[in-house]
């Protein structure tokens, strides 16, 4: 069964297969470029890669309205459960869980994960991660916010990845050139960029990344905000 992948700007992706859907890193109301309103989200679960506000985004509001579980690392999950009364499915790096709609494995990321609870106010959000989401028989790898690290090669070797989203914004994560190296290591059927142009500090030309990727023989696309691709 194919998978539908929709880009909602920054690092927010919706993954659909059959009657099920999930949303990763729903930074919508805070993102002027996002076209999806948090009020219109209809999904079975929300996945959060790490505690930074441009990833947690509208998680609390959406999860409360839909009464759907939030999947996150243990520390963020407990914060959401006890401080925000959300349904959670805690997990951690290296672990996988099987759910009615598919399988989620949390992968490492080299970044921070403090939860932003106010301006300049943080609580410990554990370690940052990425996700391997398998729905139907297709696997999407969302790298989260991360630097290039050599275990991305292992993630590529151990998994049959059909679509992979990699940050290209630089400054806080890998930039264009490191994301090309990561894509080569992953060897996914399709690679797409994320985490760029949302704010001035991460301005990048995704077409530069696209040309470099294709010059390396990689399958790559730049997704428009709101665009859906069918992952075969
Ligand atoms: Ni971050
Ligand atoms: Mn970020």
Short mmCIF file of C-alpha atoms and ligand atoms in Angstrom, two decimals:
data_model
loop_
_atom_site.label_atom_id
_atom_site.label_comp_id
_atom_site.label_asym_id
_atom_site.label_seq_id
_atom_site.Cartn_x
_atom_site.Cartn_y
_atom_site.Cartn_z
CA UNK A 1 0.00 0.00 0.00
CA UNK A 2 1.37 3.42 -0.87
CA UNK A 3 1.88 6.24 1.59
CA UNK A 4 0.86 9.87 1.15
CA UNK A 5 3.35 12.39 2.45
CA UNK A 6 2.23 16.02 2.89
CA UNK A 7 4.58 18.87 3.78
CA UNK A 8 3.13 21.55 6.08
CA UNK A 9 6.23 23.74 6.28
CA UNK A 10 9.30 23.80 8.55
CA UNK A 11 9.60 20.21 9.86
CA UNK A 12 5.90 19.35 9.85
CA UNK A 13 4.88 16.33 7.78
CA UNK A 14 1.61 14.45 7.62
CA UNK A 15 1.82 10.78 6.72
CA UNK A 16 -1.29 8.93 5.52
CA UNK A 17 -1.90 5.35 4.57
CA UNK A 18 -5.32 3.80 4.16
CA UNK A 19 -7.65 5.20 6.82
CA UNK A 20 -4.85 6.33 9.15
CA UNK A 21 -2.76 9.48 9.44
CA UNK A 22 -0.14 10.90 11.73
CA UNK A 23 1.43 14.36 12.03
CA UNK A 24 5.06 15.04 12.92
CA UNK A 25 6.22 18.30 14.57
CA UNK A 26 3.05 20.40 14.13
CA UNK A 27 4.50 23.92 14.10
CA UNK A 28 1.52 25.58 12.40
CA UNK A 29 0.00 28.63 14.17
CA UNK A 30 3.49 29.98 14.92
CA UNK A 31 4.64 29.50 11.33
CA UNK A 32 3.46 32.28 9.02
CA UNK A 33 4.26 30.09 6.01
CA UNK A 34 2.08 27.17 7.09
CA UNK A 35 -1.22 26.87 5.22
CA UNK A 36 -2.81 24.25 7.50
CA UNK A 37 -4.73 25.48 10.55
CA UNK A 38 -4.29 23.37 13.69
CA UNK A 39 -8.12 23.33 13.86
CA UNK A 40 -8.27 21.39 10.59
CA UNK A 41 -5.82 18.64 11.49
CA UNK A 42 -7.38 15.14 11.50
CA UNK A 43 -4.87 12.51 12.55
CA UNK A 44 -4.55 9.43 14.76
CA UNK A 45 -1.36 10.51 16.55
CA UNK A 46 1.13 13.35 16.83
CA UNK A 47 4.86 12.64 16.88
CA UNK A 48 7.26 15.18 18.39
CA UNK A 49 10.98 14.90 17.61
CA UNK A 50 12.25 17.18 20.41
CA UNK A 51 11.25 19.90 22.85
CA UNK A 52 11.97 23.07 20.89
CA UNK A 53 8.95 25.25 20.22
CA UNK A 54 9.30 25.12 16.42
CA UNK A 55 8.60 21.36 16.72
CA UNK A 56 6.20 21.05 19.68
CA UNK A 57 4.18 23.88 18.09
CA UNK A 58 0.42 23.21 18.33
CA UNK A 59 0.77 19.70 19.77
CA UNK A 60 -1.19 20.43 22.96
CA UNK A 61 -4.16 22.07 21.23
CA UNK A 62 -4.44 19.42 18.51
CA UNK A 63 -4.02 16.45 20.86
CA UNK A 64 -6.67 17.85 23.24
CA UNK A 65 -9.19 18.42 20.44
CA UNK A 66 -8.66 15.04 18.78
CA UNK A 67 -8.01 13.13 22.02
CA UNK A 68 -5.22 11.41 20.12
CA UNK A 69 -1.96 10.22 21.65
CA UNK A 70 1.30 12.11 21.47
CA UNK A 71 4.42 10.09 20.78
CA UNK A 72 7.61 11.59 22.14
CA UNK A 73 10.63 10.69 24.22
CA UNK A 74 10.00 9.74 27.85
CA UNK A 75 10.76 13.17 29.32
CA UNK A 76 8.55 15.13 26.92
CA UNK A 77 5.81 12.50 27.21
CA UNK A 78 5.72 12.76 31.01
CA UNK A 79 5.62 16.55 30.79
CA UNK A 80 2.64 16.37 28.41
CA UNK A 81 0.90 13.71 30.51
CA UNK A 82 1.24 15.39 33.93
CA UNK A 83 1.35 19.09 33.03
CA UNK A 84 -0.97 19.10 30.00
CA UNK A 85 -3.17 16.04 30.64
CA UNK A 86 -2.49 14.58 27.20
CA UNK A 87 -2.61 10.92 26.22
CA UNK A 88 0.97 9.89 25.55
CA UNK A 89 2.97 6.99 24.21
CA UNK A 90 6.43 7.45 25.69
CA UNK A 91 9.37 5.83 23.98
CA UNK A 92 13.06 6.51 23.53
CA UNK A 93 15.97 6.34 21.14
CA UNK A 94 16.50 2.92 19.60
CA UNK A 95 13.08 1.66 20.62
CA UNK A 96 10.11 0.88 18.40
CA UNK A 97 6.40 0.59 19.07
CA UNK A 98 3.69 -1.06 17.05
CA UNK A 99 0.40 0.80 16.83
CA UNK A 100 -2.85 0.05 14.96
CA UNK A 101 -1.73 2.28 12.11
CA UNK A 102 1.90 1.28 11.86
CA UNK A 103 5.28 1.12 13.48
CA UNK A 104 7.40 3.94 14.90
CA UNK A 105 11.08 3.68 15.75
CA UNK A 106 12.91 6.55 17.42
CA UNK A 107 16.31 7.32 15.97
CA UNK A 108 19.13 9.46 17.41
CA UNK A 109 19.65 13.09 16.50
CA UNK A 110 22.54 15.35 17.39
CA UNK A 111 20.86 18.48 18.74
CA UNK A 112 19.16 19.84 21.90
CA UNK A 113 15.71 19.00 23.26
CA UNK A 114 14.90 21.36 26.13
CA UNK A 115 11.17 22.03 26.36
CA UNK A 116 10.39 25.72 26.03
CA UNK A 117 7.83 26.55 28.70
CA UNK A 118 8.20 30.32 28.46
CA UNK A 119 10.44 32.95 26.92
CA UNK A 120 13.95 31.87 27.82
CA UNK A 121 12.52 29.29 30.24
CA UNK A 122 13.25 25.63 29.72
CA UNK A 123 12.71 22.26 31.36
CA UNK A 124 14.68 19.14 30.53
CA UNK A 125 13.24 17.53 27.42
CA UNK A 126 15.59 14.57 27.34
CA UNK A 127 17.40 13.81 24.12
CA UNK A 128 16.32 14.80 20.62
CA UNK A 129 15.37 12.19 18.07
CA UNK A 130 14.08 11.41 14.65
CA UNK A 131 11.51 8.82 13.55
CA UNK A 132 11.22 5.91 11.20
CA UNK A 133 7.50 5.66 10.50
CA UNK A 134 6.26 2.55 8.72
CA UNK A 135 2.67 2.59 7.47
CA UNK A 136 1.39 0.03 5.01
CA UNK A 137 4.67 -1.29 3.68
CA UNK A 138 6.36 2.08 3.22
CA UNK A 139 8.86 3.72 5.57
CA UNK A 140 9.39 7.46 6.06
CA UNK A 141 12.46 8.71 7.89
CA UNK A 142 12.11 12.12 9.58
CA UNK A 143 15.59 13.07 10.78
CA UNK A 144 14.40 15.69 13.27
CA UNK A 145 16.75 18.59 13.94
CA UNK A 146 20.21 17.16 13.68
CA UNK A 147 23.79 17.67 12.68
CA UNK A 148 25.33 15.18 10.31
CA UNK A 149 26.49 12.17 12.33
CA UNK A 150 27.97 8.93 11.07
CA UNK A 151 25.21 6.68 12.42
CA UNK A 152 22.90 8.09 9.75
CA UNK A 153 24.83 5.66 7.56
CA UNK A 154 23.72 2.83 9.84
CA UNK A 155 20.11 4.00 9.68
CA UNK A 156 20.39 3.77 5.89
CA UNK A 157 22.01 0.34 5.99
CA UNK A 158 19.53 -1.19 8.41
CA UNK A 159 16.32 0.16 6.93
CA UNK A 160 14.59 0.14 3.59
CA UNK A 161 13.61 3.81 3.47
CA UNK A 162 11.14 5.01 0.85
CA UNK A 163 11.15 8.71 1.75
CA UNK A 164 13.51 10.73 3.93
CA UNK A 165 13.20 14.33 5.20
CA UNK A 166 16.44 16.08 6.08
CA UNK A 167 17.05 19.55 7.50
CA UNK A 168 18.99 21.92 5.24
CA UNK A 169 18.66 25.21 7.13
CA UNK A 170 22.17 25.16 8.62
CA UNK A 171 23.00 27.15 11.79
CA UNK A 172 20.90 24.93 14.11
CA UNK A 173 21.09 21.73 12.04
CA UNK A 174 22.99 20.31 9.10
CA UNK A 175 23.13 22.54 6.06
CA UNK A 176 22.87 21.82 2.35
CA UNK A 177 26.17 19.99 1.87
CA UNK A 178 25.88 17.83 4.97
CA UNK A 179 22.30 16.96 4.02
CA UNK A 180 23.60 15.67 0.67
CA UNK A 181 26.04 13.41 2.51
CA UNK A 182 23.23 12.20 4.77
CA UNK A 183 21.02 11.49 1.75
CA UNK A 184 23.80 9.46 0.12
CA UNK A 185 24.16 7.40 3.29
CA UNK A 186 20.40 6.87 3.61
CA UNK A 187 19.88 5.81 0.01
CA UNK A 188 16.14 6.41 0.28
CA UNK A 189 13.83 6.11 -2.69
CA UNK A 190 13.13 9.85 -2.31
CA UNK A 191 14.78 12.65 -0.29
CA UNK A 192 13.10 15.95 0.62
CA UNK A 193 14.46 19.00 2.47
CA UNK A 194 12.95 20.57 5.59
CA UNK A 195 13.76 23.14 8.31
CA UNK A 196 14.67 26.04 6.01
CA UNK A 197 13.33 29.55 5.21
CA UNK A 198 10.86 29.59 8.12
CA UNK A 199 12.84 32.39 9.75
CA UNK A 200 15.79 34.52 8.67
CA UNK A 201 18.44 32.49 10.50
CA UNK A 202 17.77 29.41 8.37
CA UNK A 203 17.39 30.98 4.92
CA UNK A 204 18.54 28.58 2.21
CA UNK A 205 17.79 28.03 -1.46
CA UNK A 206 16.30 24.51 -1.64
CA UNK A 207 16.93 24.49 -5.41
CA UNK A 208 20.69 24.55 -4.68
CA UNK A 209 20.23 21.47 -2.51
CA UNK A 210 18.03 19.85 -5.19
CA UNK A 211 20.61 20.38 -7.94
CA UNK A 212 23.43 19.02 -5.78
CA UNK A 213 21.32 16.00 -4.83
CA UNK A 214 20.42 15.20 -8.45
CA UNK A 215 24.02 15.76 -9.57
CA UNK A 216 24.92 13.00 -7.09
CA UNK A 217 22.32 10.71 -8.66
CA UNK A 218 19.97 10.98 -5.70
CA UNK A 219 16.20 10.92 -6.04
CA UNK A 220 15.07 14.23 -4.59
CA UNK A 221 12.17 16.68 -4.61
CA UNK A 222 11.54 20.06 -3.02
CA UNK A 223 8.01 19.94 -1.63
CA UNK A 224 5.80 23.03 -1.69
CA UNK A 225 4.01 23.82 1.55
CA UNK A 226 0.71 21.92 1.35
CA UNK A 227 1.96 19.56 -1.37
CA UNK A 228 1.29 15.83 -1.13
CA UNK A 229 3.48 13.18 -2.72
CA UNK A 230 2.48 9.57 -3.10
CA UNK A 231 5.36 7.41 -1.92
CA UNK A 232 5.42 4.21 -3.99
NI1 LIG B 1 15.46 22.26 17.45
MN1 LIG B 2 14.12 23.41 14.91
#
